[in-house]
Short mmCIF file of C-alpha atoms in Angstrom, two decimals:
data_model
loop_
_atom_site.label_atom_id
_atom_site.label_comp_id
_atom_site.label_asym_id
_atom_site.label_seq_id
_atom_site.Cartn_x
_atom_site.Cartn_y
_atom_site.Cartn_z
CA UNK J 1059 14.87 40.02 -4.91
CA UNK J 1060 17.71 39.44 -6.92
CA UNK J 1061 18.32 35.62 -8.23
CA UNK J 1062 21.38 35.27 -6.03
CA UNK J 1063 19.20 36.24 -3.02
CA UNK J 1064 16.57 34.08 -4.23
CA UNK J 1065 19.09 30.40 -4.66
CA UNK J 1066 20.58 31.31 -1.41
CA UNK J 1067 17.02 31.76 0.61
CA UNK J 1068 16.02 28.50 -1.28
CA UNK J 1069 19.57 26.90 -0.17
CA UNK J 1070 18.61 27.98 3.50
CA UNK J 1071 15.27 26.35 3.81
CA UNK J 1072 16.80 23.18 2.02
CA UNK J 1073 19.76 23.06 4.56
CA UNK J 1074 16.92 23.39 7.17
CA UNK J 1075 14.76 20.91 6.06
CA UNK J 1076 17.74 18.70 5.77
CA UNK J 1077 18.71 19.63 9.29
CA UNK J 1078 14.85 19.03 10.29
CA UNK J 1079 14.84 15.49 9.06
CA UNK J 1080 17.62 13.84 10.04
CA UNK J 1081 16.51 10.64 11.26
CA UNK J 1082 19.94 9.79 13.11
CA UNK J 1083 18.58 12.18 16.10
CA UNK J 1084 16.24 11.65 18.91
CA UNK J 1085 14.55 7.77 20.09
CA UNK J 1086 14.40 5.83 16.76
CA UNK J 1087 10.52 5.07 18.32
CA UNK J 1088 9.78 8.42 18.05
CA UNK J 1089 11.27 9.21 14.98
CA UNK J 1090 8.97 6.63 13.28
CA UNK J 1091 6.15 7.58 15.10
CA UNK J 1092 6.64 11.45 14.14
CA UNK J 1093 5.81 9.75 10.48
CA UNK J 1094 3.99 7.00 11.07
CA UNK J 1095 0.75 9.45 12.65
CA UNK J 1096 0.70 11.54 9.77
CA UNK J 1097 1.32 8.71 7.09
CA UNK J 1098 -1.01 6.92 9.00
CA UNK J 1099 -3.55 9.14 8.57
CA UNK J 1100 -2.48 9.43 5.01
CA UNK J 1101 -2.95 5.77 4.47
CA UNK J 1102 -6.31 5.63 6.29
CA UNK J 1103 -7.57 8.50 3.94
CA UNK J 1104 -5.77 6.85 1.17
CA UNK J 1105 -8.01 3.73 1.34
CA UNK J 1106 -11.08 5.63 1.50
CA UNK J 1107 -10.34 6.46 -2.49
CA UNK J 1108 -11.87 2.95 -3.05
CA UNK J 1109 -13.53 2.22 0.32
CA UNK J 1110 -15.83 4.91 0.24
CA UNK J 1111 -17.10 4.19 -3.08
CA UNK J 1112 -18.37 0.26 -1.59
CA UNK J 1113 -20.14 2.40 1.39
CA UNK J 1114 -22.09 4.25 -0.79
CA UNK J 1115 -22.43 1.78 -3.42
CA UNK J 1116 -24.19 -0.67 -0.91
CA UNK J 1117 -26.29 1.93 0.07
CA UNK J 1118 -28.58 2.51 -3.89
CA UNK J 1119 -31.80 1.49 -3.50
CA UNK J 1120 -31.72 -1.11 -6.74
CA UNK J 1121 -28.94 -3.48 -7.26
CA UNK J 1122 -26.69 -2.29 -4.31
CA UNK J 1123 -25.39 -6.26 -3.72
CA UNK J 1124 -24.75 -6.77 -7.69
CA UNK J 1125 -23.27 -3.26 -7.94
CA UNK J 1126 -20.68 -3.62 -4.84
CA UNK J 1127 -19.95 -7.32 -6.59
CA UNK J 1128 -19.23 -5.72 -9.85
CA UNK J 1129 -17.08 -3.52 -8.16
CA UNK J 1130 -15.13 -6.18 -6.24
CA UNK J 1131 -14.44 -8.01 -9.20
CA UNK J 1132 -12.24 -4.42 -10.45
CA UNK J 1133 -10.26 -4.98 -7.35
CA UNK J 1134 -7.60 -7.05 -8.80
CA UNK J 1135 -6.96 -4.31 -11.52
CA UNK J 1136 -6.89 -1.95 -8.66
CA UNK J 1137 -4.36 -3.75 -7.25
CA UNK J 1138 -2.18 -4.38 -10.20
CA UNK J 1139 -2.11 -0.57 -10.70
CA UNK J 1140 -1.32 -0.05 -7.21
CA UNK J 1141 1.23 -2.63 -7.98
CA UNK J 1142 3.40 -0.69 -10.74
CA UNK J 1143 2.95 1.95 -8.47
CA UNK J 1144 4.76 0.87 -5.88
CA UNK J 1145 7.08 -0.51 -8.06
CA UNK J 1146 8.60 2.63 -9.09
CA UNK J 1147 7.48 4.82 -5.76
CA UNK J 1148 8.32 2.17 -3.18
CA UNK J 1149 11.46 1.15 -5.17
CA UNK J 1150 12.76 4.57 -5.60
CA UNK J 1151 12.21 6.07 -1.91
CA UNK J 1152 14.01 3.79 -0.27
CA UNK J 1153 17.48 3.95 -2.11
CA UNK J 1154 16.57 8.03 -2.13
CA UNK J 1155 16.47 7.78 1.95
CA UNK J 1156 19.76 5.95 1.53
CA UNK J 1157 21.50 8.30 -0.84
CA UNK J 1158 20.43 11.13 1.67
CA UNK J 1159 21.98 9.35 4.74
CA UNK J 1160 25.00 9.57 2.82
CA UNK J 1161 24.83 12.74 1.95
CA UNK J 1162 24.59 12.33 -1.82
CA UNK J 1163 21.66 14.57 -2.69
CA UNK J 1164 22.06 15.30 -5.94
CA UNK J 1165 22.08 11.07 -6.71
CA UNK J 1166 18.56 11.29 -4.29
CA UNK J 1167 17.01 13.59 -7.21
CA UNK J 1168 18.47 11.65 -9.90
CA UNK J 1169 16.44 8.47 -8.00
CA UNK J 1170 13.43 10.26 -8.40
CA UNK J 1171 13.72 12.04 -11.13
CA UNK J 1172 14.10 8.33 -13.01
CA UNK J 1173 11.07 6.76 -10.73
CA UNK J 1174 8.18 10.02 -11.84
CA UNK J 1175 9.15 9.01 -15.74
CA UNK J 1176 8.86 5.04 -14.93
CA UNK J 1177 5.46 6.27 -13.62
CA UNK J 1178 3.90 8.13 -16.13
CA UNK J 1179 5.47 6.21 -18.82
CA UNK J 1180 3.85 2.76 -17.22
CA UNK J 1181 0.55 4.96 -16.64
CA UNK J 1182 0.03 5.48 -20.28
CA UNK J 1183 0.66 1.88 -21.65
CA UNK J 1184 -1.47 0.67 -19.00
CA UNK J 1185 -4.44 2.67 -19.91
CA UNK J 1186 -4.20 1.71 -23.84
CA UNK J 1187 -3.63 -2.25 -22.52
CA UNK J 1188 -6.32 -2.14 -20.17
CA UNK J 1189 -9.32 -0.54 -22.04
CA UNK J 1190 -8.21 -3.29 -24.96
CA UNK J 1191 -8.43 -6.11 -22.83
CA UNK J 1192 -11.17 -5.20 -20.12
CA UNK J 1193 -14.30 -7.11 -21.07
CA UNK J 1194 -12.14 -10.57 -21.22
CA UNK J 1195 -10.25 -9.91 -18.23
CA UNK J 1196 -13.21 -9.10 -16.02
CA UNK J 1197 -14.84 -12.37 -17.10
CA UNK J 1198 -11.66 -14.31 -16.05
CA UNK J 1199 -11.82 -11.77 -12.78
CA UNK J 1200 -14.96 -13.70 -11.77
CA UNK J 1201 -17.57 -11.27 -13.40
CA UNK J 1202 -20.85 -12.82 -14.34
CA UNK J 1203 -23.68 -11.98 -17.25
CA UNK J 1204 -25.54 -10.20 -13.71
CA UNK J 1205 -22.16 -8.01 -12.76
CA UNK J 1206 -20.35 -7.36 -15.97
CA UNK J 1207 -22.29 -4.15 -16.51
CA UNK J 1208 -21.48 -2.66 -13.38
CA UNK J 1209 -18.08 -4.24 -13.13
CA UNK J 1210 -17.54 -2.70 -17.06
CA UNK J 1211 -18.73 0.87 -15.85
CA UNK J 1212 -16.51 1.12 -12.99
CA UNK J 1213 -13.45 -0.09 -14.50
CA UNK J 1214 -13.67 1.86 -18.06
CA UNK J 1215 -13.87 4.97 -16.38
CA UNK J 1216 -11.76 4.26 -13.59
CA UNK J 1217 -8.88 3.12 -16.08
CA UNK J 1218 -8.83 6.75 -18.01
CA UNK J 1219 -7.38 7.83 -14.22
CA UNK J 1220 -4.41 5.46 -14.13
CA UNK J 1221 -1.60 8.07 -15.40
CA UNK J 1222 -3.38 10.27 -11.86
CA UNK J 1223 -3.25 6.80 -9.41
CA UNK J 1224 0.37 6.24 -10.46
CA UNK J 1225 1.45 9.79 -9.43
CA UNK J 1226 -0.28 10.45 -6.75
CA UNK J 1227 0.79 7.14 -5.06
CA UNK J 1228 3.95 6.90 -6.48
CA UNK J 1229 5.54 10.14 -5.80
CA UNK J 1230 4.09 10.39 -2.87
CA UNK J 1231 6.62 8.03 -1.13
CA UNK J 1232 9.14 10.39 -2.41
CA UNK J 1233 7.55 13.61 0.35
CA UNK J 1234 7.37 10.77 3.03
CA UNK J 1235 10.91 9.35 2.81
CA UNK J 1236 12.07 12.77 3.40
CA UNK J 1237 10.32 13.01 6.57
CA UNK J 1238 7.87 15.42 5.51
CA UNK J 1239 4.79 13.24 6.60
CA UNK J 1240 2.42 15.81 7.60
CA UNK J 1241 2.45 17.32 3.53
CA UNK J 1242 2.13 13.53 2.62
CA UNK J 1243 -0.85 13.44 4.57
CA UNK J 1244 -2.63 16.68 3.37
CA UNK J 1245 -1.75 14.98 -0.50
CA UNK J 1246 -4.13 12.86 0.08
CA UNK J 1247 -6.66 13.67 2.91
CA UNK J 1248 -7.34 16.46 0.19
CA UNK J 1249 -8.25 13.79 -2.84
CA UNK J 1250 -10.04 11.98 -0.29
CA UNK J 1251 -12.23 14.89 1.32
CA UNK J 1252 -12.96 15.83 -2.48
CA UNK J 1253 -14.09 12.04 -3.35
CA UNK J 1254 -15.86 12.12 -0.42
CA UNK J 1255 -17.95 14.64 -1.62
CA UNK J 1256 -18.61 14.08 -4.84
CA UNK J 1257 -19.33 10.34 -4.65
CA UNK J 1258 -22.48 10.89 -3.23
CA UNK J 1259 -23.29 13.91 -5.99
CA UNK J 1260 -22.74 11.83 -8.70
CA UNK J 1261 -23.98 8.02 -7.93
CA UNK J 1262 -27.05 9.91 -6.28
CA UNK J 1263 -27.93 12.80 -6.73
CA UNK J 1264 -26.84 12.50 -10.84
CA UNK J 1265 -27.86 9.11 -10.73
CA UNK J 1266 -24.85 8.01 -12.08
CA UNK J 1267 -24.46 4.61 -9.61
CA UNK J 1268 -20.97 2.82 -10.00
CA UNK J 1269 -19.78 4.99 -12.74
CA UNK J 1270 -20.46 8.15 -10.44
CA UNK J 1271 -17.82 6.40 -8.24
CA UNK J 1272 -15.07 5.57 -10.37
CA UNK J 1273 -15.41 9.52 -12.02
CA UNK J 1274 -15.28 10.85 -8.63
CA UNK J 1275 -11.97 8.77 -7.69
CA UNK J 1276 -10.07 9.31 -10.88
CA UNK J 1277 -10.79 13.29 -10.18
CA UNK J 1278 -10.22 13.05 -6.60
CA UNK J 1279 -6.63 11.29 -7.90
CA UNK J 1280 -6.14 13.43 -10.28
CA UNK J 1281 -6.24 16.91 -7.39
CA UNK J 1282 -3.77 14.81 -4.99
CA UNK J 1283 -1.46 14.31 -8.18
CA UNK J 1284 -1.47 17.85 -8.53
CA UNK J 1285 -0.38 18.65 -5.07
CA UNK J 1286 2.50 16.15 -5.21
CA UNK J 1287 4.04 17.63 -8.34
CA UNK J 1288 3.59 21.18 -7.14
CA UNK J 1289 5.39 20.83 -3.83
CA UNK J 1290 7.76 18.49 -5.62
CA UNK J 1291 8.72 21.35 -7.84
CA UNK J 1292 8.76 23.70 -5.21
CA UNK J 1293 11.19 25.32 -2.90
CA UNK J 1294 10.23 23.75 0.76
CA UNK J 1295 11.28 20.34 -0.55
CA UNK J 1296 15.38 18.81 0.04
CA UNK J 1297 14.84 16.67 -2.86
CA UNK J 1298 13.91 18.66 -6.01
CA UNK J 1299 11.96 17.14 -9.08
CA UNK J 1300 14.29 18.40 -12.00
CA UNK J 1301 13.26 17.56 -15.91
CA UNK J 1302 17.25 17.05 -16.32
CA UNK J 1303 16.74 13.75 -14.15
CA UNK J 1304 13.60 12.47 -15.74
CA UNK J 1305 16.38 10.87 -18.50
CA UNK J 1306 16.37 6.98 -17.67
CA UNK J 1307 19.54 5.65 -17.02
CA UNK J 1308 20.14 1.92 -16.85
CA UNK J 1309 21.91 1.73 -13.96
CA UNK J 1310 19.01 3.65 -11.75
CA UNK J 1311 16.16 1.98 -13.26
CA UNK J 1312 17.69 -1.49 -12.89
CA UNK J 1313 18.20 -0.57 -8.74
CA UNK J 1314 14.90 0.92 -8.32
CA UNK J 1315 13.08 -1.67 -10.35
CA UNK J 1316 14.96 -4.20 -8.29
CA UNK J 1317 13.98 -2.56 -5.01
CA UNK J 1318 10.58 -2.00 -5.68
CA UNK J 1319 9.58 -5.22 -7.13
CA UNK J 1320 8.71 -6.32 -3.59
CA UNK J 1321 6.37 -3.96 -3.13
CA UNK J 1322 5.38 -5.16 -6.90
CA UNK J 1323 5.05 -8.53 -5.93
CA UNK J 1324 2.60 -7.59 -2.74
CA UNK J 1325 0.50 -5.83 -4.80
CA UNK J 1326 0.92 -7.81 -7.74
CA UNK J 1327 0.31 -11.37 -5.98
CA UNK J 1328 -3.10 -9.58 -3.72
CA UNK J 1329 -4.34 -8.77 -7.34
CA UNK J 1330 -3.73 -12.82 -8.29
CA UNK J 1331 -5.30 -13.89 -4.63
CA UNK J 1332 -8.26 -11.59 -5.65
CA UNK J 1333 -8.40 -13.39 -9.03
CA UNK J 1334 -8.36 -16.68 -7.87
CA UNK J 1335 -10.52 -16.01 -4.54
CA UNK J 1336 -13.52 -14.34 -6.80
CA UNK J 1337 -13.59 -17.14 -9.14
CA UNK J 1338 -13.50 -19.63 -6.52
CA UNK J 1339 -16.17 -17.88 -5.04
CA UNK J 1340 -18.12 -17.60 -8.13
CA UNK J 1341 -18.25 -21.15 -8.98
CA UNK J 1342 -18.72 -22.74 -5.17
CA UNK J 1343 -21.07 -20.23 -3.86
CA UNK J 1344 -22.56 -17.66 -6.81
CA UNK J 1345 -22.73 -13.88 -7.15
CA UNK J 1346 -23.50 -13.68 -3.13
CA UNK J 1347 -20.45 -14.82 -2.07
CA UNK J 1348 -18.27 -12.92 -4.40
CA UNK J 1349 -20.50 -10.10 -2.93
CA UNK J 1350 -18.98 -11.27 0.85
CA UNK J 1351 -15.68 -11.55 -0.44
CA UNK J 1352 -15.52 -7.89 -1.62
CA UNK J 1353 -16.96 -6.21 2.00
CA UNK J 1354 -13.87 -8.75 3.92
CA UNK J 1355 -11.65 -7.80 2.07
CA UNK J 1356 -12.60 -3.84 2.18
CA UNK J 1357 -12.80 -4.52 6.17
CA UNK J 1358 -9.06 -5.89 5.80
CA UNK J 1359 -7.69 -3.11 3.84
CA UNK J 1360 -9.12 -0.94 6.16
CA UNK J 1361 -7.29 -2.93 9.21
CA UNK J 1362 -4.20 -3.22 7.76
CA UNK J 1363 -3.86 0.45 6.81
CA UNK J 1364 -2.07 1.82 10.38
CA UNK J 1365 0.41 -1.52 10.20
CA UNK J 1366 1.31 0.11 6.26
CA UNK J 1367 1.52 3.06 7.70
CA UNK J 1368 4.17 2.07 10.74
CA UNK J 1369 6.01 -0.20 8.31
CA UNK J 1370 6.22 2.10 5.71
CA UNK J 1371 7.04 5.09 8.30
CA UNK J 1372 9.92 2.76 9.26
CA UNK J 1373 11.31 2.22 6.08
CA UNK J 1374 13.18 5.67 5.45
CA UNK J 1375 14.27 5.49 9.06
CA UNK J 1376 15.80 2.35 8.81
CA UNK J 1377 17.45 3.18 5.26
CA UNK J 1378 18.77 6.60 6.43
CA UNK J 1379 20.12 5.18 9.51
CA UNK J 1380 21.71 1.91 7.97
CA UNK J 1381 23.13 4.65 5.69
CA UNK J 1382 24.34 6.39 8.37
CA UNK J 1383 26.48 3.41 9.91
CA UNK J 1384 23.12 3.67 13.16
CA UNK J 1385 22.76 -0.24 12.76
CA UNK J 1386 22.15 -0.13 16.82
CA UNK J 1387 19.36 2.36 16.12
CA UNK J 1388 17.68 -0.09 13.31
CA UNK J 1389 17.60 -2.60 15.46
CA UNK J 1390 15.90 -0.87 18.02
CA UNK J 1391 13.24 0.40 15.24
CA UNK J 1392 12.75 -2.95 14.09
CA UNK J 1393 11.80 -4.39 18.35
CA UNK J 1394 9.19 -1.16 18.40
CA UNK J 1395 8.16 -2.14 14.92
CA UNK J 1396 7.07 -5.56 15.87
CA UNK J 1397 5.58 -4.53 19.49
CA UNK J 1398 3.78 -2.25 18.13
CA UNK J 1399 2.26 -3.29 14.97
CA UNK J 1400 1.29 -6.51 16.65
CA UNK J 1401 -0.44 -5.17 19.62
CA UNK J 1402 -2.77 -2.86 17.04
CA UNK J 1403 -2.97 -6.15 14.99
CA UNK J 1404 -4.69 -8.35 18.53
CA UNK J 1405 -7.06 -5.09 19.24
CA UNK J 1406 -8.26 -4.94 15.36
CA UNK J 1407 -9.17 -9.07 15.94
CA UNK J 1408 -10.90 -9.15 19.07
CA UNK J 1409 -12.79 -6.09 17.77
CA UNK J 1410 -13.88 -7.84 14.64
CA UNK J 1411 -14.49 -10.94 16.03
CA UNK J 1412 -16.73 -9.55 18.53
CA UNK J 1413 -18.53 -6.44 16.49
CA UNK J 1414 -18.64 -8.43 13.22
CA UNK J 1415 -22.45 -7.55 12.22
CA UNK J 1416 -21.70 -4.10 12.77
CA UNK J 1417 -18.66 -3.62 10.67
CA UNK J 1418 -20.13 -6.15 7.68
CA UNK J 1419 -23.13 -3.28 7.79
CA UNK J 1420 -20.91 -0.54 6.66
CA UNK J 1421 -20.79 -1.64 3.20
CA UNK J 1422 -24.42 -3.88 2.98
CA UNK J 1423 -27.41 -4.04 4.81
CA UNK J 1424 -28.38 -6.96 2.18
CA UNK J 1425 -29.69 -9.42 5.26
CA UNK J 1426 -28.71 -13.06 2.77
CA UNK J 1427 -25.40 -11.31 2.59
CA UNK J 1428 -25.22 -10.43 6.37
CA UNK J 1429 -25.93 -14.17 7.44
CA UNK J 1430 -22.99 -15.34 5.00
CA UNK J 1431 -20.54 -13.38 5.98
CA UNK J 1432 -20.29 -13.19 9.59
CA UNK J 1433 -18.95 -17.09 9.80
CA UNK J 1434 -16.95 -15.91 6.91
CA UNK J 1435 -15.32 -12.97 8.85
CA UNK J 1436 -14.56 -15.23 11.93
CA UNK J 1437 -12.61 -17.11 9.90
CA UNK J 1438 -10.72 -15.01 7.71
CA UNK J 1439 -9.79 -12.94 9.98
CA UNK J 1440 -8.15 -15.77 12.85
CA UNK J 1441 -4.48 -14.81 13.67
CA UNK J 1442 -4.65 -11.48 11.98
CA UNK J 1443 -1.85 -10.35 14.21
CA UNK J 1444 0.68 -12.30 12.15
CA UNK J 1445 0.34 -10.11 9.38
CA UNK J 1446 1.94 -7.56 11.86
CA UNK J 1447 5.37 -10.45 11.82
CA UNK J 1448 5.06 -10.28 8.21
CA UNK J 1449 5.12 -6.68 7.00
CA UNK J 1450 7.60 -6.25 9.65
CA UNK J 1451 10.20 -8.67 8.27
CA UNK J 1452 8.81 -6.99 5.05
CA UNK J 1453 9.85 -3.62 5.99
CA UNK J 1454 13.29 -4.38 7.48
CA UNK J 1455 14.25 -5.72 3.82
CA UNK J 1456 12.94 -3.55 1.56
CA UNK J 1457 14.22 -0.58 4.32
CA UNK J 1458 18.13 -2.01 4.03
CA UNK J 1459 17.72 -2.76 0.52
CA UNK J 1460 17.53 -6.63 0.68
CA UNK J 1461 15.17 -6.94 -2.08
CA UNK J 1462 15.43 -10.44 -2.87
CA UNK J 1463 14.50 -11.49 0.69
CA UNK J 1464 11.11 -9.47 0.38
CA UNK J 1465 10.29 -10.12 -3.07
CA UNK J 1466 10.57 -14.13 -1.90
CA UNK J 1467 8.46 -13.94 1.46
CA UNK J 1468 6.18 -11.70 -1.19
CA UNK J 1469 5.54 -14.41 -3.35
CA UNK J 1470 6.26 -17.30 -0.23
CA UNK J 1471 2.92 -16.58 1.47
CA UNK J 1472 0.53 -15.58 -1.66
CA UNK J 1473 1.43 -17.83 -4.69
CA UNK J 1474 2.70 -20.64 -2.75
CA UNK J 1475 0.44 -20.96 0.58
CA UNK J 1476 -2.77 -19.07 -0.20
CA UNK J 1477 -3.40 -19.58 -4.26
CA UNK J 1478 -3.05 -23.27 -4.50
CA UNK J 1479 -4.87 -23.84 -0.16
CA UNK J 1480 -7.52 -21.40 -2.24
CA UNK J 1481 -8.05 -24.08 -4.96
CA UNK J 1482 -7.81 -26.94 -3.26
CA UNK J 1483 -9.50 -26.66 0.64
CA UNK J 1484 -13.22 -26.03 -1.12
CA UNK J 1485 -12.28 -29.62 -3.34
CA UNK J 1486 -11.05 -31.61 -0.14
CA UNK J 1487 -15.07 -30.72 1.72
CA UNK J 1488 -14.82 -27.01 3.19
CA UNK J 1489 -16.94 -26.05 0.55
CA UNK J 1490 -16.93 -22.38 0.18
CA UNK J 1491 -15.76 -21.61 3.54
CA UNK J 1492 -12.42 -23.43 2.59
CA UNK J 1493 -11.70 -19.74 0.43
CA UNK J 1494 -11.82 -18.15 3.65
CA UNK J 1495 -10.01 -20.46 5.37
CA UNK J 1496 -7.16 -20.21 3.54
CA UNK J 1497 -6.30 -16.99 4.86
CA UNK J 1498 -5.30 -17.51 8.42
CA UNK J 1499 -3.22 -20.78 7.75
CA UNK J 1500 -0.95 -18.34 4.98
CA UNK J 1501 -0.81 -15.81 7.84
CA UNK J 1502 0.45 -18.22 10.14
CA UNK J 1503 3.00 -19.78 8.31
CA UNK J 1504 4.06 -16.60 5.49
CA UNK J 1505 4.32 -14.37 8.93
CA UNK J 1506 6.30 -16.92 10.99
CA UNK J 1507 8.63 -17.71 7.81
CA UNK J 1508 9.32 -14.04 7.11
CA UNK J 1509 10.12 -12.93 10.61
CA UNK J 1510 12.37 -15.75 11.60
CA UNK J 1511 14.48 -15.28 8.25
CA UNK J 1512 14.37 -11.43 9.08
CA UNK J 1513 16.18 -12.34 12.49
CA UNK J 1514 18.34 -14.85 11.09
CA UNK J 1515 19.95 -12.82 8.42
CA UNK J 1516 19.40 -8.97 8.80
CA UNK J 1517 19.04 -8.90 13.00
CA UNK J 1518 22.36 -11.13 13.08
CA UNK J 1519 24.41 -9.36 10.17
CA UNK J 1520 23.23 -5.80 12.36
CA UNK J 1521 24.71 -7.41 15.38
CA UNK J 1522 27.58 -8.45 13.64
CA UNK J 1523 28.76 -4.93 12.17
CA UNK J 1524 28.30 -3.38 15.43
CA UNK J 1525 30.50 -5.55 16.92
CA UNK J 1526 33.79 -3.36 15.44
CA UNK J 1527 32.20 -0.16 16.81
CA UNK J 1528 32.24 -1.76 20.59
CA UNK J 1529 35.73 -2.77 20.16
CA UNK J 1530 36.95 0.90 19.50
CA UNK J 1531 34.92 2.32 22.18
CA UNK J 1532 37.76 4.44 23.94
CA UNK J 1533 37.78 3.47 27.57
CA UNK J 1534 36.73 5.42 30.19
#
């Protein structure tokens, strides 16, 4: 095959993918939900990365409760790292979505091109920072003399796999916002399946216990960053990962940096709520209740995984159709968006709040921490269906570009409402419970807040520019 033959059979099964994924056609419901499954599924998988390595941790026959504590006091680095992530991925896929509804490809690559080197550049500072700083940090994380060593496994060898977690997660966003969902799924269903495996070969069988875990994530990571780069590279893609766009430019960075920082913030502000919950936790109720902390909050990343996945399945849709002059069509994503995201949010409460012995087992069959954290999870998780309001309102921002709005209702319902209520309910008599109770009275008034402003500003400015288009409906 000739190269001529060769650019114009590539050209042909971009045009078609192009053709494939144009998000202007068919219900704007189904359109999401042709993403959302997939990414859903993606997500789901996604979490297991971390998830699976509590299940089996709880499970060693020595020190399970002080080895899934250790590990829950790495969480907050977790998320911070997750955090840059995002940053770049989140920040870039959105304005790519919106450069493609335009029809401006070749400023799509340039997008991402700029977001892979803000990623691996970021990776490798924050491995050098992190290994320098790790055995002070994990003490102010709300590690004790009994969980440092576990907590100090984990996290040195999970850290060496940061440059992997910031590619695989990052670019990832980049095969999604072009609608191909189902090869964003298979990125990471195929780290997971791998971590699946060999977390049990190497904290059991090589006797390897937390640091068996964090090896078998970073390599799991390190496959699904792979598989990103090689379709990214490849010739099924629209959007093309070209070293001639890896050159930061000001002007991109700034915009994606700007966009992203939401997703930043989220990330960024669950790492601080981690912090601050942990050594809360650590000085009202000990080790054990650290211990509790880390399975409700593996129980509510779990949860919250199919509302990510809808919201961030919505995202693109909205950008390439706000792009596209659709505003009618956004505004009909953003009504299925809330329906449906808070009718998943009611079934995952009344399940939890009814099963909540058998979910807690999952990740500890420790019976002192069983007793403690049932009343904990009927707390923390009351009104879990206004997160659903939340990263709604979330989405529609950050989908349209109105970073400002989410980075504010980012930091709004986490630094404002659930830090100091954190510090302060266990001092005014809740005791230890007051951590917990913290939660619901943020998601209450941070989901009520965001979605209100969301209607009041983006719903009314939508109605407002398709006002013009009604007027110049010919008549019939």
């Amino acid at each position: 095959m000739s190269a001529q033959q060769k650019t114009s059979g590539e050209r042909t099964t971009a045009q078609a993918s192009e053709a494939r994924n144009d998000f202007t056609k068919g219900s704007v419901s189904g359109v999401i939900l042709k993403l959302a499954i997939p990414m859903t599924v993606a997500q789901l998988v996604n979490v297991l990365y971390n998830v699976v390595d509590r299940i089996y941790i709880g499970l060693l026959p020595n020190d399970a409760t002080l080895s899934l504590t250790g590990l829950g006091v790495c969480l907050p680095i977790v998320s911070l790292i997750m955090g840059f992530a995002n940053l770049f991925g989140m920040g870039g896929s959105p304005l790519s979505s919106i450069a493609r509804g335009r029809g401006d490809n070749d400023e799509a690559e340039k997008i991402m091109g700029n977001s892979f080197a803000m990623l691996l550049y970021t990776g490798v500072v924050l491995t050098a920072l992190l290994l320098l700083v790790r055995r002070p940090m994990l003490y102010l994380l709300g590690a004790s003399e009994n969980t440092f060593p576990y907590a100090n496994r984990y996290l040195t060898i999970y850290v060496l796999g940061t440059i992997f977690v910031m590619l695989g997660l990052g670019m990832n966003a980049f095969i999604d916002s072009q609608g191909f969902a189902r090869t964003g799924m298979m990125t990471v269903i195929i780290g997971a399946v791998m971590n699946i495996v060999l977390d049990p070969l190497f904290i059991f069988v090589f006797h390897m216990g937390v640091s068996g875990a964090a090896l078998a994530t970073i390599l799991s990571q390190m496959v699904s960053a792979v598989w990103i780069l090689r379709f990214l590279t490849g010739t099924k893609t629209i959007l093309r990962l070209k070293r001639q766009n890896m050159h930061l430019e000001a002007h991109r960075c700034r915009r994606i940096i700007t966009l992203g920082f939401s997703g930043f913030v989220m990330s960024a502000t669950n790492s601080l709520v981690e912090m601050v919950c942990n050594t809360t936790l650590q000085s009202w109720g000990g080790d054990l209740y650290v211990g509790v902390m880390t399975v409700l909050s593996s129980l509510h990343e779990i949860a919250l995984q199919a509302v990510r996945g809808l919201t961030h399945s919505a995202q693109p849709v909205f950008g390439f159709n706000y792009g596209a002059g659709e505003y009618g069509r956004v505004k009909r994503g953003i009504v299925f968006l809330t329906i449906s995201t808070v009718l998943y949010a009611l079934l995952v409460w009344f399940l939890m709040v009814t099963f909540p012995e058998f979910f807690i087992r999952i990740f500890n069959r420790d019976e002192a921490l069983i007793q403690k954290a049932i009343p904990a999870l009927h707390v923390y998780f009351f009104g879990f269906f206004m997160m659903a309001l939340q990263f709604t309102g979330q989405s529609a921002a950050v989908g349209l570009g109105r970073s400002a709005q989410a980075i504010f209702f980012s930091i709004f319902r986490k630094v404002i409402i659930v830090v100091p209520l954190t510090i302060l309910l266990p001092k005014l008599g809740f005791g230890v419970m007051g951590v917990f109770i913290a939660e619901p009275i943020s998601n209450f008034i941070g989901g009520a807040a965001n979605y209100i402003t969301m209607l009041l500003t983006i719903w009314r400015d939508l109605s407002r520019e398709m006002k013009p288009r009604r007027v110049q409906r010919p008549l019939e």
